Amino acid sequence: MHSTVNNLFLYNQLNDSQASNSIDSENTQTLPFLDSLACPACNHSKASITIQAEKLRCTQCETEFPLCICGEQAIPWIFEQPNLNLLEWKARLNGFLHINQLEQQRLKDAQKDKRLSKTGLKRINKLFNAKKQQVEQVLELLLPLNLVDQDSEQLNNSINELLSKVPKVQGLDSYYNNIFRDWAWDNGENQQLLDAIDNVLEDLKQLGKILTIGAGAGRLSYDIHQKYSPSYSVLLDINPLLLFSACQAIQGNEFTLNEFPIAPLNKDSFIAEQICCAPEGVQQNIYYMFADGMNPPFKAKSFDTIVTPWLLDIIPQNLKDYIPRINACLAIGGSWLNTGSLAFFHKNQAWCYSEEEVIELLEKSGFEILSVKRCTIQYMHSPLSAHGRMENVFTFHAKKIKDVVVPRKYEYLPDWIKIPSKAIPKQYEQEIDSSKHLLQAQVLGAIDGVRSIEQIGELVAKQYNLQTDEATHAVRRILADYCEEN
Ligand SMILES: C[S@@+](CC[C@H](N)C(=O)[O-])C[C@H]1O[C@@H](n2cnc3c(N)ncnc32)[C@H](O)[C@@H]1O
Protein backbone atom coordinates (compact mmCIF):
# COMPACT_ATOMS: atom_id res chain seq x y z
CA MET A 1 0.00 0.00 0.00
CA HIS A 2 2.81 2.33 1.00
CA SER A 3 4.52 1.85 -2.36
CA THR A 4 1.27 2.41 -4.24
CA VAL A 5 1.14 5.80 -2.54
CA ASN A 6 4.74 6.41 -3.65
CA ASN A 7 3.79 5.47 -7.18
CA LEU A 8 0.96 7.97 -7.16
CA PHE A 9 3.40 10.53 -5.83
CA LEU A 10 5.58 9.75 -8.84
CA TYR A 11 2.53 10.25 -11.05
CA ASN A 12 1.92 13.69 -9.50
CA GLN A 13 5.55 14.65 -10.04
CA LEU A 14 5.45 13.52 -13.65
CA ASN A 15 2.22 15.43 -14.04
CA ASP A 16 3.72 18.64 -12.68
CA SER A 17 6.70 18.35 -14.98
CA GLN A 18 4.60 17.75 -18.10
CA ALA A 19 4.44 21.22 -19.61
CA SER A 20 2.51 20.11 -22.69
CA ASN A 21 -0.30 18.70 -20.56
CA SER A 22 -2.23 21.95 -20.66
CA ILE A 23 -5.20 22.72 -22.85
CA ASP A 24 -4.35 24.67 -25.88
CA SER A 25 -7.23 26.03 -27.92
CA GLU A 26 -5.64 24.66 -31.08
CA ASN A 27 -6.10 21.08 -29.92
CA THR A 28 -9.78 21.59 -29.24
CA GLN A 29 -10.74 23.49 -32.34
CA THR A 30 -9.84 20.60 -34.55
CA LEU A 31 -12.34 17.97 -33.47
CA PRO A 32 -14.36 17.51 -36.66
CA PHE A 33 -16.74 15.03 -35.02
CA LEU A 34 -17.82 17.39 -32.23
CA ASP A 35 -21.11 18.19 -34.01
CA SER A 36 -21.89 14.47 -34.17
CA LEU A 37 -21.73 13.94 -30.40
CA ALA A 38 -24.88 13.15 -28.43
CA CYS A 39 -24.99 13.64 -24.68
CA PRO A 40 -24.85 10.31 -22.78
CA ALA A 41 -25.84 12.07 -19.55
CA CYS A 42 -29.25 13.44 -20.61
CA ASN A 43 -29.80 11.80 -24.01
CA HIS A 44 -31.81 14.89 -24.92
CA SER A 45 -32.58 14.92 -28.63
CA LYS A 46 -31.68 18.64 -28.85
CA ALA A 47 -28.44 18.32 -26.87
CA SER A 48 -25.16 19.36 -28.45
CA ILE A 49 -21.71 19.19 -26.99
CA THR A 50 -19.78 22.43 -27.28
CA ILE A 51 -16.45 23.73 -26.08
CA GLN A 52 -16.67 26.21 -23.23
CA ALA A 53 -13.78 27.31 -21.05
CA GLU A 54 -11.54 24.53 -22.29
CA LYS A 55 -14.05 21.83 -21.45
CA LEU A 56 -16.80 20.15 -23.35
CA ARG A 57 -20.28 20.86 -22.09
CA CYS A 58 -23.79 19.64 -22.91
CA THR A 59 -26.03 22.49 -24.02
CA GLN A 60 -29.06 20.86 -22.32
CA CYS A 61 -27.99 19.29 -19.02
CA GLU A 62 -24.70 21.24 -18.73
CA THR A 63 -22.71 18.14 -17.84
CA GLU A 64 -19.02 18.86 -18.32
CA PHE A 65 -16.82 16.36 -20.08
CA PRO A 66 -13.05 16.47 -19.61
CA LEU A 67 -10.57 16.66 -22.45
CA CYS A 68 -7.35 14.67 -22.17
CA ILE A 69 -4.46 16.41 -23.83
CA CYS A 70 -2.14 13.91 -25.46
CA GLY A 71 0.49 15.75 -27.52
CA GLU A 72 -1.35 17.62 -30.28
CA GLN A 73 -4.62 15.82 -29.62
CA ALA A 74 -7.48 16.73 -27.31
CA ILE A 75 -9.34 13.52 -26.50
CA PRO A 76 -12.93 13.88 -25.26
CA TRP A 77 -14.02 11.81 -22.27
CA ILE A 78 -17.72 11.34 -23.00
CA PHE A 79 -19.44 9.16 -20.39
CA GLU A 80 -22.80 9.34 -18.65
CA GLN A 81 -20.97 10.13 -15.39
CA PRO A 82 -17.60 11.37 -16.62
CA ASN A 83 -16.09 12.04 -13.20
CA LEU A 84 -17.19 8.76 -11.72
CA ASN A 85 -15.78 6.97 -14.72
CA LEU A 86 -12.46 8.72 -14.22
CA LEU A 87 -12.51 7.66 -10.59
CA GLU A 88 -13.07 4.04 -11.63
CA TRP A 89 -10.00 4.14 -13.89
CA LYS A 90 -8.03 5.68 -11.05
CA ALA A 91 -9.07 2.68 -8.93
CA ARG A 92 -7.99 0.37 -11.73
CA LEU A 93 -4.63 2.12 -11.90
CA ASN A 94 -4.28 1.61 -8.14
CA GLY A 95 -5.15 -2.07 -8.55
CA PHE A 96 -2.52 -2.40 -11.28
CA LEU A 97 0.11 -0.67 -9.13
CA HIS A 98 -0.77 -2.82 -6.15
CA ILE A 99 -0.31 -6.05 -8.12
CA ASN A 100 2.94 -4.76 -9.59
CA GLN A 101 4.11 -4.03 -6.05
CA LEU A 102 3.24 -7.56 -4.90
CA GLU A 103 5.12 -8.98 -7.86
CA GLN A 104 8.14 -6.85 -7.00
CA GLN A 105 7.97 -8.07 -3.40
CA ARG A 106 7.82 -11.72 -4.51
CA LEU A 107 10.82 -11.16 -6.78
CA LYS A 108 12.70 -9.50 -3.93
CA ASP A 109 12.02 -12.56 -1.77
CA ALA A 110 13.11 -14.85 -4.61
CA GLN A 111 16.42 -12.96 -4.87
CA LYS A 112 17.25 -14.35 -1.41
CA ASP A 113 16.66 -17.96 -2.43
CA LYS A 114 20.02 -19.70 -2.04
CA ARG A 115 18.96 -22.57 -4.32
CA LEU A 116 18.83 -20.29 -7.37
CA SER A 117 21.52 -20.82 -9.98
CA LYS A 118 23.43 -17.84 -11.37
CA THR A 119 21.23 -17.93 -14.47
CA GLY A 120 18.12 -18.02 -12.30
CA LEU A 121 19.28 -15.11 -10.15
CA LYS A 122 20.03 -13.05 -13.26
CA ARG A 123 16.50 -13.72 -14.54
CA ILE A 124 14.92 -12.70 -11.23
CA ASN A 125 17.02 -9.52 -11.05
CA LYS A 126 16.06 -8.56 -14.58
CA LEU A 127 12.38 -9.20 -13.90
CA PHE A 128 12.52 -7.14 -10.72
CA ASN A 129 14.05 -4.15 -12.50
CA ALA A 130 11.63 -4.50 -15.40
CA LYS A 131 8.59 -4.50 -13.09
CA LYS A 132 9.88 -1.34 -11.40
CA GLN A 133 10.46 0.29 -14.77
CA GLN A 134 7.00 -0.75 -15.96
CA VAL A 135 5.40 1.42 -13.27
CA GLU A 136 7.09 4.53 -14.64
CA GLN A 137 6.30 3.62 -18.24
CA VAL A 138 2.60 3.06 -17.54
CA LEU A 139 2.28 6.20 -15.39
CA GLU A 140 3.91 8.24 -18.11
CA LEU A 141 1.52 6.93 -20.76
CA LEU A 142 -1.43 7.77 -18.49
CA LEU A 143 -0.37 11.35 -17.80
CA PRO A 144 -2.98 12.85 -20.14
CA LEU A 145 -5.71 11.45 -17.86
CA ASN A 146 -4.79 14.18 -15.42
CA LEU A 147 -5.92 12.07 -12.50
CA VAL A 148 -4.68 14.56 -9.93
CA ASP A 149 -6.83 17.38 -11.21
CA GLN A 150 -10.35 16.13 -10.57
CA ASP A 151 -13.02 18.52 -9.42
CA SER A 152 -13.84 17.14 -5.96
CA GLU A 153 -17.30 18.71 -5.67
CA GLN A 154 -18.45 17.23 -8.96
CA LEU A 155 -16.85 13.95 -7.98
CA ASN A 156 -18.75 13.77 -4.69
CA ASN A 157 -22.01 14.42 -6.51
CA SER A 158 -21.35 11.56 -8.92
CA ILE A 159 -20.31 9.12 -6.23
CA ASN A 160 -23.69 9.53 -4.56
CA GLU A 161 -25.42 8.39 -7.72
CA LEU A 162 -24.25 5.15 -9.27
CA LEU A 163 -25.83 5.05 -12.71
CA SER A 164 -23.15 3.38 -14.77
CA LYS A 165 -19.89 1.58 -14.27
CA VAL A 166 -16.84 0.36 -16.13
CA PRO A 167 -17.24 -3.37 -16.77
CA LYS A 168 -15.29 -5.31 -14.14
CA VAL A 169 -13.51 -7.44 -16.73
CA GLN A 170 -11.92 -4.40 -18.42
CA GLY A 171 -8.75 -3.84 -16.40
CA LEU A 172 -6.04 -1.32 -17.13
CA ASP A 173 -3.76 -4.04 -18.51
CA SER A 174 -6.44 -6.08 -20.29
CA TYR A 175 -5.12 -6.48 -23.83
CA TYR A 176 -1.70 -5.11 -22.73
CA ASN A 177 0.05 -7.30 -25.32
CA ASN A 178 -2.05 -5.76 -28.10
CA ILE A 179 0.17 -2.67 -27.75
CA PHE A 180 3.21 -4.73 -28.79
CA ARG A 181 1.36 -6.59 -31.56
CA ASP A 182 0.27 -3.19 -32.91
CA TRP A 183 3.45 -1.16 -32.58
CA ALA A 184 6.47 -3.38 -31.87
CA TRP A 185 6.43 -7.02 -32.98
CA ASP A 186 6.21 -6.48 -36.73
CA ASN A 187 5.42 -10.18 -37.18
CA GLY A 188 2.92 -9.87 -40.04
CA GLU A 189 -0.23 -10.18 -37.90
CA ASN A 190 -1.37 -6.61 -38.54
CA GLN A 191 -1.02 -7.09 -42.28
CA GLN A 192 -3.06 -10.30 -42.12
CA LEU A 193 -5.90 -8.48 -40.36
CA LEU A 194 -5.80 -5.61 -42.85
CA ASP A 195 -5.93 -8.20 -45.66
CA ALA A 196 -9.02 -9.75 -44.07
CA ILE A 197 -10.74 -6.33 -44.24
CA ASP A 198 -9.46 -5.67 -47.77
CA ASN A 199 -10.94 -8.97 -48.92
CA VAL A 200 -14.47 -8.01 -47.93
CA LEU A 201 -14.21 -4.41 -49.15
CA GLU A 202 -13.83 -5.52 -52.76
CA ASP A 203 -14.50 -2.45 -54.96
CA LEU A 204 -15.32 0.03 -52.21
CA LYS A 205 -12.55 2.60 -51.99
CA GLN A 206 -14.25 5.64 -50.40
CA LEU A 207 -14.81 5.10 -46.70
CA GLY A 208 -15.81 8.67 -45.76
CA LYS A 209 -15.94 9.26 -42.01
CA ILE A 210 -14.81 6.16 -40.12
CA LEU A 211 -15.53 5.20 -36.53
CA THR A 212 -13.71 2.24 -34.95
CA ILE A 213 -15.43 0.94 -31.82
CA GLY A 214 -13.11 -0.85 -29.38
CA ALA A 215 -10.11 0.41 -31.34
CA GLY A 216 -7.69 -0.69 -28.59
CA ALA A 217 -4.09 0.25 -29.35
CA GLY A 218 -5.26 1.37 -32.78
CA ARG A 219 -3.22 -0.42 -35.40
CA LEU A 220 -6.03 -1.68 -37.64
CA SER A 221 -7.64 1.80 -37.67
CA TYR A 222 -4.25 3.30 -38.58
CA ASP A 223 -3.66 0.78 -41.39
CA ILE A 224 -7.15 1.31 -42.83
CA HIS A 225 -6.68 5.08 -42.61
CA GLN A 226 -3.27 4.85 -44.28
CA LYS A 227 -4.59 2.70 -47.10
CA TYR A 228 -7.95 4.36 -47.83
CA SER A 229 -7.37 8.04 -46.87
CA PRO A 230 -10.89 8.59 -45.44
CA SER A 231 -12.20 12.10 -44.56
CA TYR A 232 -11.26 11.29 -40.98
CA SER A 233 -11.06 8.39 -38.53
CA VAL A 234 -12.27 8.35 -34.94
CA LEU A 235 -10.83 5.71 -32.61
CA LEU A 236 -13.16 4.99 -29.69
CA ASP A 237 -12.32 2.89 -26.64
CA ILE A 238 -12.75 2.86 -22.87
CA ASN A 239 -9.21 1.82 -21.96
CA PRO A 240 -6.85 4.78 -21.41
CA LEU A 241 -3.63 2.77 -21.59
CA LEU A 242 -4.55 1.38 -25.01
CA LEU A 243 -5.95 4.57 -26.52
CA PHE A 244 -3.09 6.78 -25.30
CA SER A 245 -0.66 4.23 -26.77
CA ALA A 246 -2.50 4.52 -30.09
CA CYS A 247 -2.45 8.31 -29.87
CA GLN A 248 1.28 8.48 -29.09
CA ALA A 249 2.30 6.03 -31.82
CA ILE A 250 0.10 7.58 -34.52
CA GLN A 251 1.37 11.07 -33.71
CA GLY A 252 4.85 9.78 -34.42
CA ASN A 253 6.00 9.61 -30.79
CA GLU A 254 8.06 6.57 -29.82
CA PHE A 255 7.44 5.16 -26.36
CA THR A 256 9.05 2.33 -24.42
CA LEU A 257 7.02 -0.33 -22.65
CA ASN A 258 8.18 -3.57 -21.05
CA GLU A 259 6.76 -6.77 -22.46
CA PHE A 260 6.57 -9.92 -20.31
CA PRO A 261 6.04 -12.75 -22.83
CA ILE A 262 3.56 -15.45 -21.78
CA ALA A 263 5.81 -18.42 -22.60
CA PRO A 264 9.39 -17.11 -22.81
CA LEU A 265 11.50 -19.02 -25.30
CA ASN A 266 14.70 -18.86 -23.25
CA LYS A 267 16.45 -16.99 -20.43
CA ASP A 268 16.72 -13.85 -22.57
CA SER A 269 13.04 -13.62 -23.43
CA PHE A 270 11.47 -13.06 -20.01
CA ILE A 271 11.32 -9.34 -20.58
CA ALA A 272 11.69 -7.12 -23.59
CA GLU A 273 11.98 -3.37 -23.46
CA GLN A 274 9.85 -2.72 -26.52
CA ILE A 275 10.18 0.51 -28.48
CA CYS A 276 6.70 1.15 -29.80
CA CYS A 277 6.23 3.34 -32.86
CA ALA A 278 4.15 3.65 -36.03
CA PRO A 279 5.86 2.14 -39.09
CA GLU A 280 4.63 4.75 -41.56
CA GLY A 281 4.94 7.71 -39.19
CA VAL A 282 2.38 10.40 -38.50
CA GLN A 283 -1.11 10.24 -39.98
CA GLN A 284 -3.32 13.32 -40.26
CA ASN A 285 -7.08 13.37 -39.58
CA ILE A 286 -7.09 10.64 -36.96
CA TYR A 287 -8.94 11.48 -33.74
CA TYR A 288 -9.60 9.68 -30.48
CA MET A 289 -12.45 9.48 -28.05
CA PHE A 290 -13.12 7.79 -24.72
CA ALA A 291 -16.72 6.64 -24.59
CA ASP A 292 -18.84 3.59 -23.95
CA GLY A 293 -19.10 1.71 -27.22
CA MET A 294 -22.12 -0.18 -25.86
CA ASN A 295 -24.21 2.99 -26.28
CA PRO A 296 -22.15 4.96 -28.83
CA PRO A 297 -22.85 8.64 -27.97
CA PHE A 298 -23.43 9.91 -31.51
CA LYS A 299 -26.28 11.53 -33.36
CA ALA A 300 -28.02 9.40 -35.97
CA LYS A 301 -26.16 8.76 -39.25
CA SER A 302 -22.90 10.37 -38.11
CA PHE A 303 -20.51 7.97 -39.87
CA ASP A 304 -20.05 6.42 -43.32
CA THR A 305 -18.08 3.44 -42.07
CA ILE A 306 -17.98 1.65 -38.73
CA VAL A 307 -15.25 -0.87 -37.92
CA THR A 308 -15.59 -3.40 -35.08
CA PRO A 309 -12.38 -5.41 -34.70
CA TRP A 310 -12.51 -8.30 -32.20
CA LEU A 311 -15.48 -6.73 -30.45
CA LEU A 312 -18.77 -8.52 -31.08
CA ASP A 313 -18.11 -11.54 -28.89
CA ILE A 314 -16.72 -9.65 -25.87
CA ILE A 315 -19.63 -7.25 -25.39
CA PRO A 316 -21.88 -7.80 -22.38
CA GLN A 317 -25.15 -7.10 -24.23
CA ASN A 318 -27.14 -9.32 -26.57
CA LEU A 319 -25.76 -8.85 -30.10
CA LYS A 320 -29.37 -8.73 -31.31
CA ASP A 321 -29.77 -5.40 -29.46
CA TYR A 322 -26.33 -4.10 -30.39
CA ILE A 323 -26.70 -4.35 -34.17
CA PRO A 324 -29.43 -1.64 -34.28
CA ARG A 325 -27.13 0.71 -32.31
CA ILE A 326 -24.46 0.37 -35.00
CA ASN A 327 -27.14 0.86 -37.63
CA ALA A 328 -28.21 4.13 -35.98
CA CYS A 329 -24.69 5.64 -36.18
CA LEU A 330 -24.36 4.86 -39.90
CA ALA A 331 -25.61 6.93 -42.82
CA ILE A 332 -27.87 5.09 -45.29
CA GLY A 333 -25.54 3.31 -47.71
CA GLY A 334 -22.78 3.28 -45.05
CA SER A 335 -20.58 0.24 -44.41
CA TRP A 336 -20.11 -1.90 -41.34
CA LEU A 337 -16.79 -3.74 -41.42
CA ASN A 338 -16.34 -6.42 -38.79
CA THR A 339 -13.50 -8.86 -38.18
CA GLY A 340 -12.54 -11.18 -35.33
CA SER A 341 -13.79 -14.24 -33.50
CA LEU A 342 -17.31 -15.35 -32.62
CA ALA A 343 -16.42 -16.86 -29.25
CA PHE A 344 -19.29 -15.42 -27.22
CA PHE A 345 -18.82 -15.73 -23.47
CA HIS A 346 -22.44 -15.21 -22.30
CA LYS A 347 -23.79 -17.57 -19.68
CA ASN A 348 -27.06 -17.55 -21.60
CA GLN A 349 -26.45 -19.87 -24.56
CA ALA A 350 -29.30 -18.24 -26.48
CA TRP A 351 -27.04 -15.19 -26.96
CA CYS A 352 -24.04 -17.20 -28.25
CA TYR A 353 -24.93 -16.98 -31.92
CA SER A 354 -23.61 -19.00 -34.85
CA GLU A 355 -22.23 -17.11 -37.84
CA GLU A 356 -25.44 -17.91 -39.78
CA GLU A 357 -27.56 -16.35 -37.01
CA VAL A 358 -25.33 -13.24 -36.97
CA ILE A 359 -26.01 -12.81 -40.68
CA GLU A 360 -29.76 -13.32 -40.14
CA LEU A 361 -29.70 -10.69 -37.37
CA LEU A 362 -27.89 -8.22 -39.64
CA GLU A 363 -30.46 -8.72 -42.41
CA LYS A 364 -33.31 -8.24 -39.95
CA SER A 365 -31.72 -5.03 -38.66
CA GLY A 366 -31.51 -2.96 -41.83
CA PHE A 367 -28.32 -4.34 -43.38
CA GLU A 368 -27.59 -5.96 -46.72
CA ILE A 369 -24.67 -8.38 -46.62
CA LEU A 370 -22.13 -7.50 -49.31
CA SER A 371 -19.43 -9.98 -48.37
CA VAL A 372 -18.66 -12.59 -45.69
CA LYS A 373 -15.31 -14.33 -45.53
CA ARG A 374 -13.47 -16.58 -43.16
CA CYS A 375 -9.68 -16.80 -43.14
CA THR A 376 -7.06 -18.17 -40.78
CA ILE A 377 -4.58 -15.73 -39.33
CA GLN A 378 -1.84 -15.80 -36.72
CA TYR A 379 -2.96 -14.19 -33.47
CA MET A 380 -0.91 -12.63 -30.66
CA HIS A 381 2.31 -14.51 -31.26
CA SER A 382 5.14 -12.57 -29.66
CA PRO A 383 8.47 -13.35 -31.34
CA LEU A 384 9.82 -13.97 -27.81
CA SER A 385 7.13 -16.43 -26.78
CA ALA A 386 6.46 -20.09 -27.49
CA HIS A 387 2.81 -19.21 -27.16
CA GLY A 388 0.53 -17.87 -29.88
CA ARG A 389 -2.46 -19.15 -31.75
CA MET A 390 -4.10 -19.38 -35.14
CA GLU A 391 -7.59 -17.88 -35.41
CA ASN A 392 -10.13 -18.43 -38.10
CA VAL A 393 -11.61 -14.94 -38.26
CA PHE A 394 -15.12 -14.03 -39.32
CA THR A 395 -15.09 -10.89 -41.45
CA PHE A 396 -18.06 -9.20 -43.04
CA HIS A 397 -18.97 -6.08 -44.97
CA ALA A 398 -22.62 -5.10 -44.48
CA LYS A 399 -24.30 -2.09 -46.08
CA LYS A 400 -26.95 -0.12 -44.21
CA ILE A 401 -30.08 -0.03 -46.35
CA LYS A 402 -32.63 1.26 -43.86
CA ASP A 403 -33.13 2.62 -40.35
CA VAL A 404 -34.50 0.33 -37.66
CA VAL A 405 -35.89 0.86 -34.18
CA VAL A 406 -33.10 1.14 -31.61
CA PRO A 407 -33.72 -0.66 -28.29
CA ARG A 408 -33.58 1.25 -25.01
CA LYS A 409 -30.11 2.19 -23.88
CA TYR A 410 -27.96 -0.72 -22.68
CA GLU A 411 -27.79 -0.65 -18.88
CA TYR A 412 -24.91 -2.28 -17.03
CA LEU A 413 -26.72 -2.05 -13.72
CA PRO A 414 -30.24 -3.16 -12.84
CA ASP A 415 -32.67 -0.64 -11.33
CA TRP A 416 -32.40 -2.16 -7.85
CA ILE A 417 -28.72 -1.16 -7.72
CA LYS A 418 -29.34 2.32 -9.08
CA ILE A 419 -32.28 2.93 -6.74
CA PRO A 420 -31.19 1.69 -3.31
CA SER A 421 -34.75 1.69 -1.92
CA LYS A 422 -35.98 -0.91 -4.46
CA ALA A 423 -36.50 -4.56 -3.51
CA ILE A 424 -33.72 -6.86 -4.72
CA PRO A 425 -35.23 -9.70 -6.77
CA LYS A 426 -34.38 -13.22 -5.66
CA GLN A 427 -32.41 -15.19 -8.20
CA TYR A 428 -31.39 -18.81 -8.44
CA GLU A 429 -27.65 -18.05 -8.94
CA GLN A 430 -27.56 -15.78 -5.88
CA GLU A 431 -28.93 -18.56 -3.68
CA ILE A 432 -26.28 -21.01 -4.82
CA ASP A 433 -23.49 -18.42 -4.52
CA SER A 434 -24.57 -17.26 -1.10
CA SER A 435 -24.57 -20.77 0.41
CA LYS A 436 -21.12 -21.40 -1.10
CA HIS A 437 -19.67 -18.15 0.24
CA LEU A 438 -21.46 -18.43 3.56
CA LEU A 439 -19.87 -21.80 4.31
CA GLN A 440 -16.44 -20.51 3.30
CA ALA A 441 -16.89 -17.45 5.51
CA GLN A 442 -17.96 -19.65 8.44
CA VAL A 443 -15.00 -22.01 8.02
CA LEU A 444 -12.51 -19.15 7.75
CA GLY A 445 -14.18 -17.35 10.66
CA ALA A 446 -13.86 -20.49 12.82
CA ILE A 447 -10.07 -20.49 12.55
CA ASP A 448 -8.81 -19.24 15.90
CA GLY A 449 -5.26 -20.57 15.96
CA VAL A 450 -6.32 -23.52 18.15
CA ARG A 451 -9.07 -25.46 16.32
CA SER A 452 -8.17 -28.26 13.87
CA ILE A 453 -9.99 -29.21 10.67
CA GLU A 454 -11.78 -32.00 12.56
CA GLN A 455 -13.02 -29.60 15.22
CA ILE A 456 -14.29 -27.08 12.64
CA GLY A 457 -15.88 -30.06 10.80
CA GLU A 458 -17.78 -30.92 13.98
CA LEU A 459 -19.08 -27.34 14.27
CA VAL A 460 -20.22 -27.37 10.65
CA ALA A 461 -21.82 -30.82 11.06
CA LYS A 462 -23.82 -29.58 14.04
CA GLN A 463 -24.99 -26.43 12.33
CA TYR A 464 -26.07 -28.08 9.08
CA ASN A 465 -27.12 -31.41 10.49
CA LEU A 466 -24.51 -33.36 8.49
CA GLN A 467 -22.42 -36.47 9.17
CA THR A 468 -19.11 -35.42 10.80
CA ASP A 469 -17.02 -37.14 8.09
CA GLU A 470 -18.91 -35.37 5.36
CA ALA A 471 -18.54 -31.99 7.04
CA THR A 472 -14.83 -32.55 7.77
CA HIS A 473 -14.27 -33.40 4.14
CA ALA A 474 -16.07 -30.21 3.04
CA VAL A 475 -14.02 -28.07 5.47
CA ARG A 476 -10.81 -29.67 4.22
CA ARG A 477 -11.73 -28.98 0.60
CA ILE A 478 -12.61 -25.35 1.33
CA LEU A 479 -9.29 -24.82 3.09
CA ALA A 480 -7.34 -26.65 0.36
CA ASP A 481 -8.92 -24.34 -2.25
CA TYR A 482 -8.16 -21.37 -0.05
CA CYS A 483 -4.48 -22.36 0.27
CA GLU A 484 -4.25 -22.86 -3.49
CA GLU A 485 -5.79 -19.46 -4.21
CA ASN A 486 -3.47 -17.71 -1.78
C1 LIG B 1 -10.57 -7.83 -27.84
S1 LIG B 1 -10.04 -6.18 -27.68
C2 LIG B 1 -9.76 -5.71 -29.34
C3 LIG B 1 -8.91 -4.49 -29.45
C4 LIG B 1 -8.59 -4.06 -30.88
N1 LIG B 1 -9.77 -3.88 -31.66
C5 LIG B 1 -7.66 -5.08 -31.51
O1 LIG B 1 -8.10 -5.76 -32.43
O2 LIG B 1 -6.54 -5.17 -31.04
C6 LIG B 1 -11.55 -5.37 -27.28
C7 LIG B 1 -11.42 -3.85 -27.18
O3 LIG B 1 -12.70 -3.32 -26.87
C8 LIG B 1 -12.56 -2.34 -25.85
N2 LIG B 1 -13.83 -2.27 -25.14
C9 LIG B 1 -14.38 -3.18 -24.31
N3 LIG B 1 -15.57 -2.75 -23.86
C10 LIG B 1 -15.76 -1.54 -24.43
C11 LIG B 1 -16.80 -0.58 -24.33
N4 LIG B 1 -17.86 -0.78 -23.56
N5 LIG B 1 -16.68 0.55 -25.04
C12 LIG B 1 -15.59 0.78 -25.82
N6 LIG B 1 -14.58 -0.09 -25.93
C13 LIG B 1 -14.66 -1.23 -25.25
C14 LIG B 1 -11.40 -2.85 -25.01
O4 LIG B 1 -10.83 -1.83 -24.23
C15 LIG B 1 -10.48 -3.39 -26.09
O5 LIG B 1 -9.67 -2.37 -26.62
Short mmCIF file of C-alpha atoms in Angstrom, two decimals, residues 24 49 90-91 131 144 149 151 165 174 186 194 206 220 255 286 337 364 379 404 411 483:
data_model
loop_
_atom_site.label_atom_id
_atom_site.label_comp_id
_atom_site.label_asym_id
_atom_site.label_seq_id
_atom_site.Cartn_x
_atom_site.Cartn_y
_atom_site.Cartn_z
CA ASP A 24 -4.35 24.67 -25.88
CA ILE A 49 -21.71 19.19 -26.99
CA LYS A 90 -8.03 5.68 -11.05
CA ALA A 91 -9.07 2.68 -8.93
CA LYS A 131 8.59 -4.50 -13.09
CA PRO A 144 -2.98 12.85 -20.14
CA ASP A 149 -6.83 17.38 -11.21
CA ASP A 151 -13.02 18.52 -9.42
CA LYS A 165 -19.89 1.58 -14.27
CA SER A 174 -6.44 -6.08 -20.29
CA ASP A 186 6.21 -6.48 -36.73
CA LEU A 194 -5.80 -5.61 -42.85
CA GLN A 206 -14.25 5.64 -50.40
CA LEU A 220 -6.03 -1.68 -37.64
CA PHE A 255 7.44 5.16 -26.36
CA ILE A 286 -7.09 10.64 -36.96
CA LEU A 337 -16.79 -3.74 -41.42
CA LYS A 364 -33.31 -8.24 -39.95
CA TYR A 379 -2.96 -14.19 -33.47
CA VAL A 404 -34.50 0.33 -37.66
CA GLU A 411 -27.79 -0.65 -18.88
CA CYS A 483 -4.48 -22.36 0.27
#
